Coordinates of C-alpha atoms and ligand atoms in Angstrom, one line a residue:
X1 CA 92.8 101.6 95.8
X2 CA 89.5 101.0 96.5
X3 CA 89.0 102.3 92.2
X4 CA 91.3 99.0 91.7
X5 CA 89.6 96.5 93.8
X6 CA 86.1 97.6 92.3
X7 CA 87.7 97.0 89.2
X8 CA 89.2 93.5 89.4
X9 CA 86.1 92.6 91.4
X10 CA 84.2 94.0 88.8
X11 CA 85.7 91.1 86.0
X12 CA 84.3 88.3 88.1
X13 CA 85.1 85.4 90.5
X14 CA 88.8 85.1 89.4
X15 CA 89.5 88.9 89.9
X16 CA 88.7 88.6 94.1
X17 CA 92.0 86.2 94.0
X18 CA 94.4 88.9 92.1
X19 CA 96.0 91.3 94.6
X20 CA 97.4 93.6 92.1
X21 CA 97.8 94.0 88.2
X22 CA 101.4 93.8 87.5
X23 CA 100.6 94.5 83.4
X24 CA 97.5 95.2 82.1
X25 CA 95.7 94.7 78.6
X26 CA 96.8 97.5 76.8
X27 CA 100.5 97.5 78.0
X28 CA 100.7 93.9 77.1
X29 CA 99.3 94.3 73.5
X30 CA 101.6 97.4 72.4
X31 CA 104.4 95.2 73.6
X32 CA 103.2 92.4 71.3
X33 CA 102.7 94.7 68.8
X34 CA 106.5 95.2 69.0
X35 CA 107.6 91.9 69.9
X36 CA 105.8 90.9 66.5
X37 CA 107.4 93.1 63.9
X38 CA 110.6 92.5 65.7
X39 CA 110.1 88.6 64.6
X40 CA 108.9 89.6 61.0
X41 CA 112.0 91.3 60.8
X42 CA 114.2 89.2 61.8
X43 CA 113.0 86.3 60.0
X44 CA 111.6 87.6 56.6
X45 CA 112.2 85.4 54.1
X46 CA 112.8 82.5 56.2
X47 CA 110.9 79.0 57.0
X48 CA 109.8 80.2 60.4
X49 CA 108.1 77.5 62.6
X50 CA 107.1 78.9 66.0
X51 CA 106.4 76.4 68.6
X52 CA 104.4 77.0 71.9
X53 CA 105.1 75.4 74.8
X54 CA 101.7 74.6 76.4
X55 CA 99.5 75.4 78.0
X56 CA 100.8 78.3 79.8
X57 CA 101.8 80.4 76.4
X58 CA 98.8 79.8 74.1
X59 CA 97.6 83.4 74.7
X60 CA 100.9 84.7 73.8
X61 CA 101.2 82.6 70.7
X62 CA 97.6 83.3 69.7
X63 CA 97.9 87.0 69.7
X64 CA 101.6 87.3 69.0
X65 CA 101.2 85.4 65.7
X66 CA 98.6 88.0 64.7
X67 CA 101.5 90.8 65.1
X68 CA 103.7 88.1 62.5
X69 CA 102.6 89.3 59.1
X70 CA 105.0 86.7 57.3
X71 CA 104.1 83.2 56.3
X72 CA 104.9 80.8 59.4
X73 CA 103.6 78.0 60.8
X74 CA 102.7 76.7 64.4
X75 CA 103.1 73.5 66.3
X76 CA 103.2 72.9 70.0
X77 CA 104.8 70.8 72.8
X78 CA 103.6 70.2 76.2
X79 CA 106.0 70.1 79.3
X80 CA 105.5 70.0 82.9
X81 CA 107.5 71.4 85.8
X82 CA 105.2 72.8 88.4
X83 CA 102.2 70.5 89.5
X84 CA 99.6 72.4 92.1
X85 CA 103.2 73.6 93.8
X86 CA 104.1 77.9 93.1
X87 CA 107.5 76.7 93.4
X88 CA 109.1 75.3 90.1
X89 CA 110.3 71.5 91.1
X90 CA 113.2 71.7 88.1
X91 CA 112.1 68.2 86.9
X92 CA 110.3 68.7 83.2
X93 CA 108.6 66.2 82.0
X94 CA 107.6 65.3 78.1
X95 CA 103.7 65.4 77.6
X96 CA 103.4 66.0 74.4
X97 CA 106.3 66.2 71.4
X98 CA 105.8 67.6 68.0
X99 CA 103.5 66.3 64.9
X100 CA 106.9 67.1 62.8
X101 CA 110.5 67.0 61.6
X102 CA 112.6 70.8 62.5
X103 CA 115.4 69.2 60.2
X104 CA 116.8 72.4 58.4
X105 CA 113.8 74.8 60.0
X106 CA 114.1 78.1 61.4
X107 CA 112.3 77.3 65.1
X108 CA 111.4 80.3 67.7
X109 CA 110.3 78.6 70.7
X110 CA 107.5 80.4 72.7
X111 CA 107.1 80.5 76.3
X112 CA 105.1 82.6 78.4
X113 CA 107.4 82.5 81.4
X114 CA 110.9 81.5 82.0
X115 CA 111.8 80.8 85.7
X116 CA 114.1 78.7 87.0
X117 CA 115.3 78.0 83.1
X118 CA 115.0 74.2 83.5
X119 CA 112.5 73.2 81.0
X120 CA 113.9 75.7 78.3
X121 CA 117.5 74.3 79.0
X122 CA 116.3 70.7 78.7
X123 CA 114.2 71.7 75.3
X124 CA 116.4 73.4 73.6
X125 CA 118.8 70.3 73.8
X126 CA 116.0 68.0 73.3
X127 CA 115.1 70.1 69.8
X128 CA 119.0 71.1 68.9
X129 CA 119.9 67.4 68.6
X130 CA 116.7 67.7 65.6
X131 CA 118.8 70.0 63.7
X132 CA 116.5 72.7 62.9
X133 CA 118.4 75.9 60.6
X134 CA 118.2 78.1 63.9
X135 CA 116.9 77.6 67.4
X136 CA 115.7 80.9 69.8
X137 CA 113.7 81.7 72.3
X138 CA 111.2 84.4 72.8
X139 CA 109.2 84.4 76.2
X140 CA 106.5 86.9 77.6
X141 CA 107.7 87.3 80.8
X142 CA 111.2 86.3 82.6
X143 CA 112.1 86.1 86.2
X144 CA 115.5 87.0 86.4
X145 CA 115.9 86.2 90.2
X146 CA 114.8 83.0 89.9
X147 CA 117.6 81.4 87.4
X148 CA 119.0 78.4 87.8
X149 CA 120.4 77.2 84.4
X150 CA 121.5 80.1 81.8
X151 CA 119.6 80.3 79.2
X152 CA 119.8 82.8 76.0
X153 CA 116.4 84.5 75.4
X154 CA 116.5 86.2 71.7
X155 CA 113.4 88.3 72.9
X156 CA 111.7 88.9 76.1
X157 CA 108.2 91.1 76.5
X158 CA 108.6 92.1 80.4
X159 CA 111.3 91.3 83.1
X160 CA 109.5 90.5 86.5
X161 CA 110.3 90.2 90.0
X162 CA 109.8 87.3 92.0
X163 CA 106.1 87.5 92.3
X164 CA 103.6 84.5 91.9
X165 CA 101.9 86.2 88.6
X166 CA 98.7 84.3 87.0
X167 CA 96.5 85.5 83.7
X168 CA 97.1 85.5 80.3
X169 CA 97.7 81.9 80.2
X170 CA 99.6 81.9 83.4
X171 CA 97.7 79.4 85.8
X172 CA 97.8 78.6 89.4
X173 CA 96.4 75.0 90.2
X174 CA 95.0 75.6 86.4
X175 CA 93.0 78.1 87.6
X176 CA 93.4 81.8 86.4
X177 CA 94.4 81.5 82.9
X178 CA 91.4 83.3 81.3
X179 CA 92.2 86.4 83.2
X180 CA 93.2 89.2 80.3
X181 CA 95.7 90.5 82.6
X182 CA 99.0 89.0 84.2
X183 CA 98.0 89.7 88.0
X184 CA 99.9 89.1 91.0
X185 CA 98.1 86.0 93.4
X186 CA 96.7 87.1 96.7
X187 CA 98.8 85.2 99.1
X188 CA 96.0 84.0 101.5
X189 CA 95.0 82.0 97.6
X190 CA 97.6 79.6 97.4
X191 CA 98.3 79.2 101.4
X192 CA 94.6 78.0 101.8
X193 CA 95.2 75.4 98.8
X194 CA 98.4 74.3 99.8
X195 CA 96.8 72.6 102.8
X196 CA 94.6 70.4 100.5
X197 CA 97.4 69.6 97.6
X198 CA 100.8 68.0 98.1
X199 CA 103.6 70.2 97.4
X200 CA 105.9 68.5 95.2
Ligands
LIG1 C1 105.8 76.7 83.2 C2 106.2 77.9 82.0 C3 107.5 77.5 81.7 C4 107.9 76.8 83.0 C5 109.3 77.4 83.4 O1 105.3 76.0 82.6 O2 105.0 78.0 80.6 O3 106.6 76.1 80.3 O4 106.7 76.3 83.6 O5 109.6 77.3 84.3 P1 111.3 76.6 84.7 O6 111.5 78.0 84.1 O7 111.5 76.9 86.1 O8 111.1 75.7 83.6 P2 104.3 75.1 83.6 O9 104.9 73.6 83.9 O10 103.0 75.2 85.0 O11 103.4 74.4 82.8 P3 101.6 75.1 82.4 O12 102.4 76.1 81.0 O13 100.5 73.5 81.5 O14 101.3 76.2 82.9

């Protein structure tokens, strides 16, 4: 335990807020290599477009696409559901839409986490109406215990318990995205902040 605490603290100011590492860098990297190979197989010879849902999925997208050795393009959408809250609010807002048409293209939606499923339920409905050739979902993390809407996820990196996780793109109140691992945030961190930020 002491060694783990020292290792986290040695990562700088953010590490001290992490209770424990849930998925370390090596495990992430190994899984991304497997997923990239699976995607390359599934989409060989097809016009593949990766659509990342900002902001949480940027690190996942950047690392995943390096493991997909077939031609593909990327685009971005931005949604918001959480605000400063640790619980998903169920309200999805589109903050940024795609730059180009997806009609006739093979679209793979790239998410960092599926929680209630509300974001993806909304996005898949929206994108399906634009008539892509296919529409699938890849997510780094899945919290099945929190699901409110049924979502068909084609590829999942890791199924995780219902803990508040940050790092590798995932934030709490916009911080911790730059941690290179997935960690569980100390409850004292969001207990402190929730007295300052209103719950949505
Ligand atoms: C998170 C995450 C998903 C969504 C999942 O995004 O990136 O998009 O919530 O939750 P759901 O399954 O309950 O809808 P968030 O709104 O926190 O934005 P961010 O990626 O910019 O941090």
